[in-house]
Coordinates of C-alpha atoms in Angstrom, one line a residue:
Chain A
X1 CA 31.7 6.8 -29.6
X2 CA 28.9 9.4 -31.0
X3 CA 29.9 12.6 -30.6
X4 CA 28.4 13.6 -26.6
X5 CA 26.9 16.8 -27.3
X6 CA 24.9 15.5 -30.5
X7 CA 23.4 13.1 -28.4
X8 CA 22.1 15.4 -26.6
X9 CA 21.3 17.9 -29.4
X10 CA 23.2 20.5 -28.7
X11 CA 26.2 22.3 -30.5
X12 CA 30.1 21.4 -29.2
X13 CA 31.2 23.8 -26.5
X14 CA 27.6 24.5 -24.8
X15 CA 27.8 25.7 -21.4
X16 CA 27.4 23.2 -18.4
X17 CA 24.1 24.7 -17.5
X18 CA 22.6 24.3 -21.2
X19 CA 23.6 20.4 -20.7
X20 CA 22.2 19.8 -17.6
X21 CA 19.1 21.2 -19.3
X22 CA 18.9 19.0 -22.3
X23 CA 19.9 16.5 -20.4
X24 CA 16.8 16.6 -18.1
X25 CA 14.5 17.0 -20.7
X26 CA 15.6 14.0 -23.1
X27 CA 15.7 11.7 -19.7
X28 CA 12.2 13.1 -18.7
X29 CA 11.0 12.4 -22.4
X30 CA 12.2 8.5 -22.9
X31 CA 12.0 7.8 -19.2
X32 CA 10.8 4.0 -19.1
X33 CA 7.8 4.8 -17.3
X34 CA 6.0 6.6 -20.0
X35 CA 6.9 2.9 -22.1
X36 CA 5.8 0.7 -19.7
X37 CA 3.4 -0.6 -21.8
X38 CA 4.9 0.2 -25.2
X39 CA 6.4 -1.8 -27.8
X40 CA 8.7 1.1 -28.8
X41 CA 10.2 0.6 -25.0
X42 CA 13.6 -1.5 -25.8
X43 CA 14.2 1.5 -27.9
X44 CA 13.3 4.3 -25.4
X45 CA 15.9 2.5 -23.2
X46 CA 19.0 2.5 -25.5
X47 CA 18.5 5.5 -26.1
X48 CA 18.3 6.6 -22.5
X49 CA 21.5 4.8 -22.4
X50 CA 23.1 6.7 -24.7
X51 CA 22.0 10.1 -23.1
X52 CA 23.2 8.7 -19.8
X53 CA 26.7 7.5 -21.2
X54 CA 26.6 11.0 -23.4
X55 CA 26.1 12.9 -20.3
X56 CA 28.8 11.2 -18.6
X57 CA 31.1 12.0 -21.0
X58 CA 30.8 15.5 -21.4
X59 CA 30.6 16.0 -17.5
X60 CA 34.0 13.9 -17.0
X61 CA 35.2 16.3 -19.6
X62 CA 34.2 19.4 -17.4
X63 CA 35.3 17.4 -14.0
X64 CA 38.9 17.4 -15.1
X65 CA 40.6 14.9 -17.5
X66 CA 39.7 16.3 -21.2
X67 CA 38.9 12.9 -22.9
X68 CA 36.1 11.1 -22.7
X69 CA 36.5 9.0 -19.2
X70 CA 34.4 6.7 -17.6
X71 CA 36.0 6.4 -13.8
X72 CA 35.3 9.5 -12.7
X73 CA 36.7 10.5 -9.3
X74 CA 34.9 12.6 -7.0
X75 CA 37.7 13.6 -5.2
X76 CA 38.8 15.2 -8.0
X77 CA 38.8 19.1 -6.5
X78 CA 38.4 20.9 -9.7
X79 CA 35.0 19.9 -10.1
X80 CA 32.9 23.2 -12.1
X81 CA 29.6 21.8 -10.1
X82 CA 28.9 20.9 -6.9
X83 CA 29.5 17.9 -4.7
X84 CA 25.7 17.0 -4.2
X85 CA 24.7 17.4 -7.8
X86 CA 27.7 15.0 -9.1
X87 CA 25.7 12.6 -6.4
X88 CA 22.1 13.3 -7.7
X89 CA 23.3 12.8 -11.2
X90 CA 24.9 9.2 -9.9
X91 CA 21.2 8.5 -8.2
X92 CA 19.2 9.0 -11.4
X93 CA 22.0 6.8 -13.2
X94 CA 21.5 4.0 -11.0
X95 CA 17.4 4.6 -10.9
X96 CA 17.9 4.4 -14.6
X97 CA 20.1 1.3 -14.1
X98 CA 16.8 -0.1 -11.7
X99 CA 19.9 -0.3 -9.4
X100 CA 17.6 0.7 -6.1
X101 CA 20.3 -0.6 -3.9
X102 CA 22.6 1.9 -4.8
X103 CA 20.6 4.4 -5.5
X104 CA 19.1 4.7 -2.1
X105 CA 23.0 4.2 -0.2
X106 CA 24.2 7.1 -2.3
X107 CA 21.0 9.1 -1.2
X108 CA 21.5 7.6 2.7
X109 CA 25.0 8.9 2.8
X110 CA 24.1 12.5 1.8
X111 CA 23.4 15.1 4.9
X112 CA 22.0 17.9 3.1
X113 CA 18.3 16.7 2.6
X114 CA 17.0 18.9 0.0
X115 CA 13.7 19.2 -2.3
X116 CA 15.5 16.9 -4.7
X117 CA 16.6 14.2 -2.4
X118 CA 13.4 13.9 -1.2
X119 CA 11.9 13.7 -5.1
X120 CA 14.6 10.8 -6.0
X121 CA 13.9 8.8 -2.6
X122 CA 10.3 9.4 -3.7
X123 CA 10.9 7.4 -7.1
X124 CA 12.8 4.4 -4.7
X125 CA 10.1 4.1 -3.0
X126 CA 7.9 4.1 -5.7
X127 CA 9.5 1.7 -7.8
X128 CA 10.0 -1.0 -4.5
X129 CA 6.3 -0.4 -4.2
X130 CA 6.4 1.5 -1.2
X131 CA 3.2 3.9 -2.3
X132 CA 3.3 5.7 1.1
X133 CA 6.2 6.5 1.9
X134 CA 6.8 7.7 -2.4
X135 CA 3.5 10.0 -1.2
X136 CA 5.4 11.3 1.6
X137 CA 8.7 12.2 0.0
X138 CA 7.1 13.7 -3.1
X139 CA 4.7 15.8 -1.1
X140 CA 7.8 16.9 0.8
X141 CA 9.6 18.0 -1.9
X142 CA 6.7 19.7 -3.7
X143 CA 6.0 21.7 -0.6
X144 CA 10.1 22.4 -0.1
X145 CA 10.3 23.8 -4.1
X146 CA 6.7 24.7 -5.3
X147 CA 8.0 26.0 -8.4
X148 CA 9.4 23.0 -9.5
X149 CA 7.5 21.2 -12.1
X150 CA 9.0 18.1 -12.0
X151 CA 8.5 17.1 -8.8
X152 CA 4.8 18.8 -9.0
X153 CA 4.5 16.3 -11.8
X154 CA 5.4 12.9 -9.9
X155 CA 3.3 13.7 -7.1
X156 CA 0.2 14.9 -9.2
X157 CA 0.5 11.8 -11.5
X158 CA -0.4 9.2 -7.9
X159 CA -3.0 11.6 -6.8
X160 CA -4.5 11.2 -10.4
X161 CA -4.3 6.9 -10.7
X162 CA -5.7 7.2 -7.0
X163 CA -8.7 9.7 -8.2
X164 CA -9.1 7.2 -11.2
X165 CA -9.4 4.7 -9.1
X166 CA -12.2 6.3 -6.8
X167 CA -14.1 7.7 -9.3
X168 CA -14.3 4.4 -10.9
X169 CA -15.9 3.1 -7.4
X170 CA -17.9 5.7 -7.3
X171 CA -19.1 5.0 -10.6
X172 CA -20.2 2.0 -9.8
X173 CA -21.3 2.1 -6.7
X174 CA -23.2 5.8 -6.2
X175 CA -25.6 5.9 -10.0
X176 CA -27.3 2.8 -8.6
X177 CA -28.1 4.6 -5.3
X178 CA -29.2 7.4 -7.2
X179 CA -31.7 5.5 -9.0
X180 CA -32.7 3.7 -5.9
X181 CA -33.5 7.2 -4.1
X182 CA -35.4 8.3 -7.2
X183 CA -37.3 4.8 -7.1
X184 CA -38.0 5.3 -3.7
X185 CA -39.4 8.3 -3.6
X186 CA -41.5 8.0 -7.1
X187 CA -42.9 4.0 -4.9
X188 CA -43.7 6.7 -2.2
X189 CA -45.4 9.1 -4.2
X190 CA -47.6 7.0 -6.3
X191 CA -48.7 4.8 -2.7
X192 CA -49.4 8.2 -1.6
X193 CA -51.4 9.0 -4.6
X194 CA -53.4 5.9 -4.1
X195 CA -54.7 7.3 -0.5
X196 CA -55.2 11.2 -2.0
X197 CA -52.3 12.9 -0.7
X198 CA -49.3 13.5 -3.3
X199 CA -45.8 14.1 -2.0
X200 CA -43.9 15.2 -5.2
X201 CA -46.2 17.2 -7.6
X202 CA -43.9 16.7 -10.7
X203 CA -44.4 12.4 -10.3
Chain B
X1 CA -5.2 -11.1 9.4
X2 CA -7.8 -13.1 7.4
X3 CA -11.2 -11.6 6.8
X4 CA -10.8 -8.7 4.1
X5 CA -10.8 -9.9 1.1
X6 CA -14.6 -10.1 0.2
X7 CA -16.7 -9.0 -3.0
X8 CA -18.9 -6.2 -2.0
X9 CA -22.6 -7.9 -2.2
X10 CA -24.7 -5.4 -2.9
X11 CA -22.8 -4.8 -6.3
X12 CA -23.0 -8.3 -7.5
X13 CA -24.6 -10.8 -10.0
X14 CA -26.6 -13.8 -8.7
X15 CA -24.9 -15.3 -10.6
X16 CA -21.2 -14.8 -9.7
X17 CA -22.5 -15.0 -6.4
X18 CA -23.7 -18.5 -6.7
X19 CA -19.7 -19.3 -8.2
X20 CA -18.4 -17.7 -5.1
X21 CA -20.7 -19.2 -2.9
X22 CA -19.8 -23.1 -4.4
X23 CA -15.9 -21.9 -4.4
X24 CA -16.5 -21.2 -1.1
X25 CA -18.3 -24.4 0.3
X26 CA -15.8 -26.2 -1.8
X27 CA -13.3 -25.3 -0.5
X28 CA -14.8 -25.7 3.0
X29 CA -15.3 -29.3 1.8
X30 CA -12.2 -30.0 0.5
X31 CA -10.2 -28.6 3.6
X32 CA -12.6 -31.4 5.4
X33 CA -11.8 -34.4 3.1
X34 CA -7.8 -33.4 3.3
X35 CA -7.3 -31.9 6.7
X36 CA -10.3 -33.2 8.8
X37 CA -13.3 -31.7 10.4
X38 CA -11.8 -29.5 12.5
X39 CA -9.5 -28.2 9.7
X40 CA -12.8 -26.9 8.8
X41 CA -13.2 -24.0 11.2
X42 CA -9.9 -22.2 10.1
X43 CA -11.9 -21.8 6.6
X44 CA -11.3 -17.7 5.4
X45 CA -12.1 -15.4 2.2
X46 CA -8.8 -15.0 1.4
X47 CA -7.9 -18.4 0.2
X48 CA -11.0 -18.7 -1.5
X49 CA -9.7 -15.9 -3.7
X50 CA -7.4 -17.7 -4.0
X51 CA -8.4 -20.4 -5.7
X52 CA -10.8 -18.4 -7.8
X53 CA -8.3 -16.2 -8.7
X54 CA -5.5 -19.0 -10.1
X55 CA -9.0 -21.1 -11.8
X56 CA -10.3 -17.6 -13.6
X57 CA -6.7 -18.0 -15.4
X58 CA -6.8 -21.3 -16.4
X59 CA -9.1 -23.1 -18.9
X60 CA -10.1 -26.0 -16.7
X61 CA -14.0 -27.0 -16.5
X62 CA -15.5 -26.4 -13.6
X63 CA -17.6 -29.4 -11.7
X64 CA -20.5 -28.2 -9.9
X65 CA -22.6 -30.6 -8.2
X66 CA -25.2 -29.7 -5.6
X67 CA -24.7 -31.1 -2.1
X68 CA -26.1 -30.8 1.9
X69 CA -23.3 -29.2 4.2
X70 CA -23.0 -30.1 8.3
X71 CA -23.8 -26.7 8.8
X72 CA -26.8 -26.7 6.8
X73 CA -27.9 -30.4 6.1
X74 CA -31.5 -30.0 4.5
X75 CA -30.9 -27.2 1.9
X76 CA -28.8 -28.0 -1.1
X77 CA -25.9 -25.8 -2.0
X78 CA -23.8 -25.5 -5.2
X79 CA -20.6 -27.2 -3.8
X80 CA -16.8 -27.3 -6.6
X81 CA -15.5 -30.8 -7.0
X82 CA -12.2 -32.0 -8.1
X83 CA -10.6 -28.5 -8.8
X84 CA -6.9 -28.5 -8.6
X85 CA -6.7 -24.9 -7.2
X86 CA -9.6 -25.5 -4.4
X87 CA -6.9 -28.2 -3.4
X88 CA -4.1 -25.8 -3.6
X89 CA -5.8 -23.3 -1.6
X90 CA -6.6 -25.9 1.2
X91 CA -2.7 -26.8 1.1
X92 CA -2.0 -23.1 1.6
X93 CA -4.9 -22.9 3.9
X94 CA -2.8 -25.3 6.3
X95 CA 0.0 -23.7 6.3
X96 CA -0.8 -20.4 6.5
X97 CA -3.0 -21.4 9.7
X98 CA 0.0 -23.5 11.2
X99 CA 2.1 -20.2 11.3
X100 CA -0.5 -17.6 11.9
X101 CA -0.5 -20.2 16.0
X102 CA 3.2 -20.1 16.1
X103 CA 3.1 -16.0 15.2
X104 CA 0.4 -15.5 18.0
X105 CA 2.2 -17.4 20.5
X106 CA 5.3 -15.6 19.9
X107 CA 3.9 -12.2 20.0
X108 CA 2.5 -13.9 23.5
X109 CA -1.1 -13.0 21.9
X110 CA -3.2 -15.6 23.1
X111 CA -2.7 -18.3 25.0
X112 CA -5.1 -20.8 23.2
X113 CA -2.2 -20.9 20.2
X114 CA -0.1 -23.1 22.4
X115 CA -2.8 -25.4 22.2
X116 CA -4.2 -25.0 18.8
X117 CA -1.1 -25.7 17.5
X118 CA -0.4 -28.6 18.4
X119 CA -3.7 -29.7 17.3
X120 CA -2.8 -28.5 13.7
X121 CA 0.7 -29.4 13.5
X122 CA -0.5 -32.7 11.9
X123 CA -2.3 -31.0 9.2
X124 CA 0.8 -28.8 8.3
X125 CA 3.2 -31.6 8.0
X126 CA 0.8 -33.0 5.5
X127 CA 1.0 -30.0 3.6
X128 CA 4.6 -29.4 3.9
X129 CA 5.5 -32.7 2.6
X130 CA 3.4 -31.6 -0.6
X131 CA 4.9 -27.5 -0.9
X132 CA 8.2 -28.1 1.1
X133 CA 10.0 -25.2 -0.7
X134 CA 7.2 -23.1 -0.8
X135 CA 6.4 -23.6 3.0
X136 CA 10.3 -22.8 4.0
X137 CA 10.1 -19.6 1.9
X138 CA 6.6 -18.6 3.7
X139 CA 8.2 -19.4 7.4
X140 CA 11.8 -16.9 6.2
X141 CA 9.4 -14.0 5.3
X142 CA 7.6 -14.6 8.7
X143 CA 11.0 -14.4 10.8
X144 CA 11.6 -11.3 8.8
X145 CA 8.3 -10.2 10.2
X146 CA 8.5 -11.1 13.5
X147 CA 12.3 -9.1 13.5
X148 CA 11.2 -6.0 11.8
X149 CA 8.4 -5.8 14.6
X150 CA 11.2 -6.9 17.6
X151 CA 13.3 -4.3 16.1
X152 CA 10.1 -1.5 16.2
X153 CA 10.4 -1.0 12.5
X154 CA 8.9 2.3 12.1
X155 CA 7.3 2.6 8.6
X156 CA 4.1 0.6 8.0
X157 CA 5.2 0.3 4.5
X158 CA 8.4 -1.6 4.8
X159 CA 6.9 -3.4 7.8
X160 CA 4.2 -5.0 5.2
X161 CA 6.7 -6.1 2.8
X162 CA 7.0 -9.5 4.5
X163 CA 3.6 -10.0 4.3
X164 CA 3.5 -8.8 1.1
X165 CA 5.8 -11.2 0.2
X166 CA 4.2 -14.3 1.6
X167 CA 1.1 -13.7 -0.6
X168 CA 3.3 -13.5 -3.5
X169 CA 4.5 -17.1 -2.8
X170 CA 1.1 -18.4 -1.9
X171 CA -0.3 -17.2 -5.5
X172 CA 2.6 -18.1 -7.5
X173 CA 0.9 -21.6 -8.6
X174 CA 3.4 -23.3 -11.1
X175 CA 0.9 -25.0 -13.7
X176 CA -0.8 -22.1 -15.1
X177 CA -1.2 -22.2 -18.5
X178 CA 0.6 -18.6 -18.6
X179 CA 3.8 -16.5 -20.2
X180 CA 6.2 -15.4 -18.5
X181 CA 5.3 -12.0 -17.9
X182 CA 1.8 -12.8 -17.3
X183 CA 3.5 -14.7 -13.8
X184 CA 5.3 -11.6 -13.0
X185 CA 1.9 -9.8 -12.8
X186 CA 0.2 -12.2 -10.7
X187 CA 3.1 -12.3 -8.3
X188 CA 2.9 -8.3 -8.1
X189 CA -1.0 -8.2 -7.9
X190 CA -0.4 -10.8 -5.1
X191 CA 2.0 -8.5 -3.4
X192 CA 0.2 -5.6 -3.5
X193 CA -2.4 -7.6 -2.1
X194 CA -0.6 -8.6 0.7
X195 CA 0.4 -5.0 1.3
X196 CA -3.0 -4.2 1.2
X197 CA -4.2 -6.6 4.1
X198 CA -0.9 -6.1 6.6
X199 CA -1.4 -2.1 6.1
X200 CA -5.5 -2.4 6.6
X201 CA -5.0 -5.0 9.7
X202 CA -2.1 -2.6 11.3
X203 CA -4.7 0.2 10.4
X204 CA -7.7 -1.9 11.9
X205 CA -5.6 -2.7 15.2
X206 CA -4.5 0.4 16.2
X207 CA -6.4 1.1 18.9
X208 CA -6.3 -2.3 20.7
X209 CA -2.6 -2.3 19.8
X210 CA -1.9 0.5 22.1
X211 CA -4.3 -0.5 24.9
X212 CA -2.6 -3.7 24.8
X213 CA 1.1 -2.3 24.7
X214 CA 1.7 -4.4 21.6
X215 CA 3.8 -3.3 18.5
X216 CA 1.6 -1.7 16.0
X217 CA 3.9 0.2 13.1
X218 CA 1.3 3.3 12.7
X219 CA 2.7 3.9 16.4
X220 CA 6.5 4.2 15.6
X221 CA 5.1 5.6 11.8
X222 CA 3.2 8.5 13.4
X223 CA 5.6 8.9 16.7
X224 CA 3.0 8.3 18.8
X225 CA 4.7 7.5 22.6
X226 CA 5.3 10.9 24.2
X227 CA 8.1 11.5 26.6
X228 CA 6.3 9.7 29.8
X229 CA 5.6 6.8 27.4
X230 CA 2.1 7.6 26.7
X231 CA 0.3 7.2 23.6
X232 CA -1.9 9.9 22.0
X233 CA -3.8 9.1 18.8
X234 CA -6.5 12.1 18.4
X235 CA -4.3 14.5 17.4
X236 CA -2.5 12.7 14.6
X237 CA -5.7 10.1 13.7
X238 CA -6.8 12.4 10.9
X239 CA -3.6 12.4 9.5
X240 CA -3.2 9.0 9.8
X241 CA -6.7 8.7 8.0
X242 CA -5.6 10.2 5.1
X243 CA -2.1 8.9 4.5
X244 CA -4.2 5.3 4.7
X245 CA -6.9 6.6 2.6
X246 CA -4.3 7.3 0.4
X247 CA -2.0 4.1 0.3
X248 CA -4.6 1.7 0.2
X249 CA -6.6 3.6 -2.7
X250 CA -3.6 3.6 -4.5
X251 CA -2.0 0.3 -4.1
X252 CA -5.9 -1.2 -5.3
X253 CA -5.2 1.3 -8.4
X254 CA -2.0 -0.6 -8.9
X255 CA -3.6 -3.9 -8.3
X256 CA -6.9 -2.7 -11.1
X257 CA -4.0 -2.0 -13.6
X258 CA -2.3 -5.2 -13.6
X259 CA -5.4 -7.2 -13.7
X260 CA -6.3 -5.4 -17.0
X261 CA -3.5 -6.6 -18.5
X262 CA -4.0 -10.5 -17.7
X263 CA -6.2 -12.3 -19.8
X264 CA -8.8 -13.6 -17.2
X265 CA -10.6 -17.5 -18.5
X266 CA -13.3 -17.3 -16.2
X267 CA -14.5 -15.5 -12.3
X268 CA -13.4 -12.3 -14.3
X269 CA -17.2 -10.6 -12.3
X270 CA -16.0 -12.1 -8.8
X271 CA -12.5 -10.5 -9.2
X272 CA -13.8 -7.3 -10.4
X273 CA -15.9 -6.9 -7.8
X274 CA -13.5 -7.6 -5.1
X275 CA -10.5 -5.4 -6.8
X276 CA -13.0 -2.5 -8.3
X277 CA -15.2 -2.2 -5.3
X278 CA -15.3 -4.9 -2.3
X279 CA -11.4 -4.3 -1.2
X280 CA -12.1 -0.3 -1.3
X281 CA -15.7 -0.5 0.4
X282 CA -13.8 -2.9 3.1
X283 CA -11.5 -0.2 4.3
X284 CA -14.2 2.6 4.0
X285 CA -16.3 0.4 6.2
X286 CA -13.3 0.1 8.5
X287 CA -12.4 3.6 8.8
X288 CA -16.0 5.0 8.8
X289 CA -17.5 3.2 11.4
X290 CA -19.4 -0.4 10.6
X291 CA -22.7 1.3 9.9
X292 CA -21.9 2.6 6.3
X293 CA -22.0 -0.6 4.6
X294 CA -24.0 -3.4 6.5
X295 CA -24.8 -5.7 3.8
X296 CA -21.3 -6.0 3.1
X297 CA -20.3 -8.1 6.4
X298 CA -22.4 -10.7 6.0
X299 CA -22.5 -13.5 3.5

């Protein structure tokens, strides 16, 4: 196995919070939704894979056991991070997985409902094409953390395909009114001409 | 639930208009020849999509011939002969009408069902025999239905997966002359669809729901029933508004994307009206009052 840290382009013996940093940006930048159309997608998923495994790795190695383990407990009682982040970080692997099941029984069983829980129960619903209830939780979580970009993101990116959407309705609907009220009102003027009054000088 | 899924007339060619109008008579015709008169009468929009939807993806020459109608017997109207998916939409037609008695007279809704369907059972053994599999999946996502709204389901979204669901099976038409992939799209486009209509009928219902004291999701949603068991919509209906506003607009953005990735034969004006502007236009017509759009009703 690649050495875990290179993966995620950092030097051995970074800090836990340095990780957790590089390893939300490299997930955020070969996410499969910014492929969904892409031939270079096959690729952005291995290589999510590998982050994921590579993240796994090194946090197993902080949760206890030095070597490189895959069954994690999280019973474990030495663990350097908190309970609720071990079970975020299990969410966005299964999400990553397009496990849905799990990822919404992991979320279910959690009692502390916070901005984030509410931004990864956002992206289930999203993905089982729930667009409502996606709105709701990632309006929820932007208004529970407004500094958080992330989550600002997600629900800015549905408010823009809706506003795309309208637009385009607008578009094609509204310019043809437009030049219906214009036509009207020059077929007005000139009638009006005819009998010697004028409505609209400029005609 | 039928009755949404129009093209927006003002917006559209004479000439699509005309296709429409002969998809539309035949498949009034065809549900006639297979089903019987009467068959006639249960004739909607939404399986006339249908079959213009599954023809614009397939390269098959349409047969145009013009013809009198019952309705109208001295003018001449552009009528679709022989088309395999006008005779697959009248299949589904029979079906889909068969159920839609049985749901009513479960729900205790109208007491005509009892009767009605009885007098279409015949047709829907016909059709049955011909989509057996097809038909059995369609009745499992209805008992899911009719649970979800016996157990108060309380999120319109979930509630319209069933639905959702049944529209998937009734487009997924197994001779196309299309990948893989391309199949997974129409099923989704179909789903959303579906999503589309339960969440706009639910929407549309509302008010007669709660006069009535029948199950309407936005009511369990939206927390309506105060602690004497009254309902009060005023106060939440502009929120309501705008959450709908917003799912609908953004499940037809979904539906828009999709479509630009299929590689449409034929009908492509037809199904960009409806998707681009007649589905949105509906629900704006709905929600604003009927006055905003007249021409649209009316065909």
């Amino acid at each position: 196995m690649q050495n875990p840290y290179e993966v995620l382009g950092l030097k051995e013996g970074a800090s836990i919070e340095e990780v957790k940093r590089a390893y939300r940006e490299l997930v955020k930048k070969y996410h499969p939704d910014q492929y969904a159309d892409n031939p270079l997608k096959d690729l952005a998923e291995e290589k999510l894979r590998e982050i994921n495994d590579a993240y796994k790795a090194i946090m197993d190695g902080y949760a206890g056991s030095n070597n490189y383990n895959h069954d994690r407990s999280y019973n474990s009682g030495n663990t350097t991070y908190s309970d609720n982040e071990s079970m975020y970080y299990e969410v966005i692997n299964a999400l990553n997985r397009n496990d849905l099941y799990a990822a919404e029984n992991i979320l279910n069983n959690m009692r502390d409902r916070s901005a984030q829980w509410y931004y990864l129960y956002g992206h289930i619903n999203y993905r089982r094409g729930r667009f409502g209830e996606a709105y709701n939780c990632f309006r929820m979580a932007v208004n529970m953390d407004p500094n958080n970009m992330e989550y600002r993101e997600a629900l800015n990116n549905m408010e823009m395909q809706r506003g795309v959407y309208q637009g385009d309705v607008y578009r094609r609907t509204m310019n043809d009114d437009c030049c219906q009220t214009l036509f009207t009102i020059w077929a007005c003027d000139t009638c009006c001409e005819c009998m010697g009054g004028d409505m609209f000088r400029c005609f | 639930m039928f009755g949404y899924v129009k093209p927006y007339k003002p917006e559209m060619k004479i000439k699509d208009y005309d296709v429409f109008k002969a998809y539309y008579c035949g498949l009034c015709k065809e549900i006639g020849r297979r089903y019987g008169e009467t068959s006639r009468l249960t004739l909607n929009y939404e399986l006339t999509y249908l079959a213009i939807f599954l023809s614009g993806l397939s390269d098959e020459e349409i047969d145009i011939k013009l013809e009198g109608c019952i309705a109208n017997p001295l003018k001449k109207k552009p009528v679709i002969k022989e088309n395999p998916f006008i005779m697959y939409a009248a299949d589904m037609n029979a079906i889909l009408v068969y159920y839609k008695f049985i749901d009513d007279k479960a729900d205790g809704k109208a007491t005509a069902s009892s009767f009605l369907e009885v007098l279409f059972r015949k047709q829907f053994k016909k059709s049955y025999k011909l989509h057996t599999k097809k038909a059995q999946n369609i009745r499992k996502h209805l008992e899911t239905l009719q649970n979800l709204e016996k157990g108060k389901c309380s999120s319109v979204d979930e509630s319209a997966e069933p639905f959702a669901n049944i529209l998937r099976e009734v487009f997924l038409y197994e001779n196309l002359d299309i990948d893989e992939e391309d199949y997974k799209k129409v099923e989704e486009i179909a789903y959303h669809l579906g999503r589309y209509i339960y969440i706009l009928d639910a929407y549309n219902d509302l008010k007669d729901d709660i006069k009535n004291g029948n199950y309407n999701p936005f009511i369990y949603q939206y927390n309506l029933i105060d602690k004497d068991g009254e309902i009060e919509l005023n106060n939440t209906l502009k929120e309501i508004d705008e959450w709908t506003k917003f799912n609908l607009t953004f499940t037809l953005s979904t539906i828009v994307k999709l479509c630009e990735q299929l590689k449409f034969k034929k009908n492509i004006g037809i199904i960009d009206n409806i998707f681009r502007i007649g589905l949105y236009m509906e629900f704006m017509r709905i929600m604003e009052g009927e006055k905003s759009c007249r021409t649209h009703t009316k065909f």
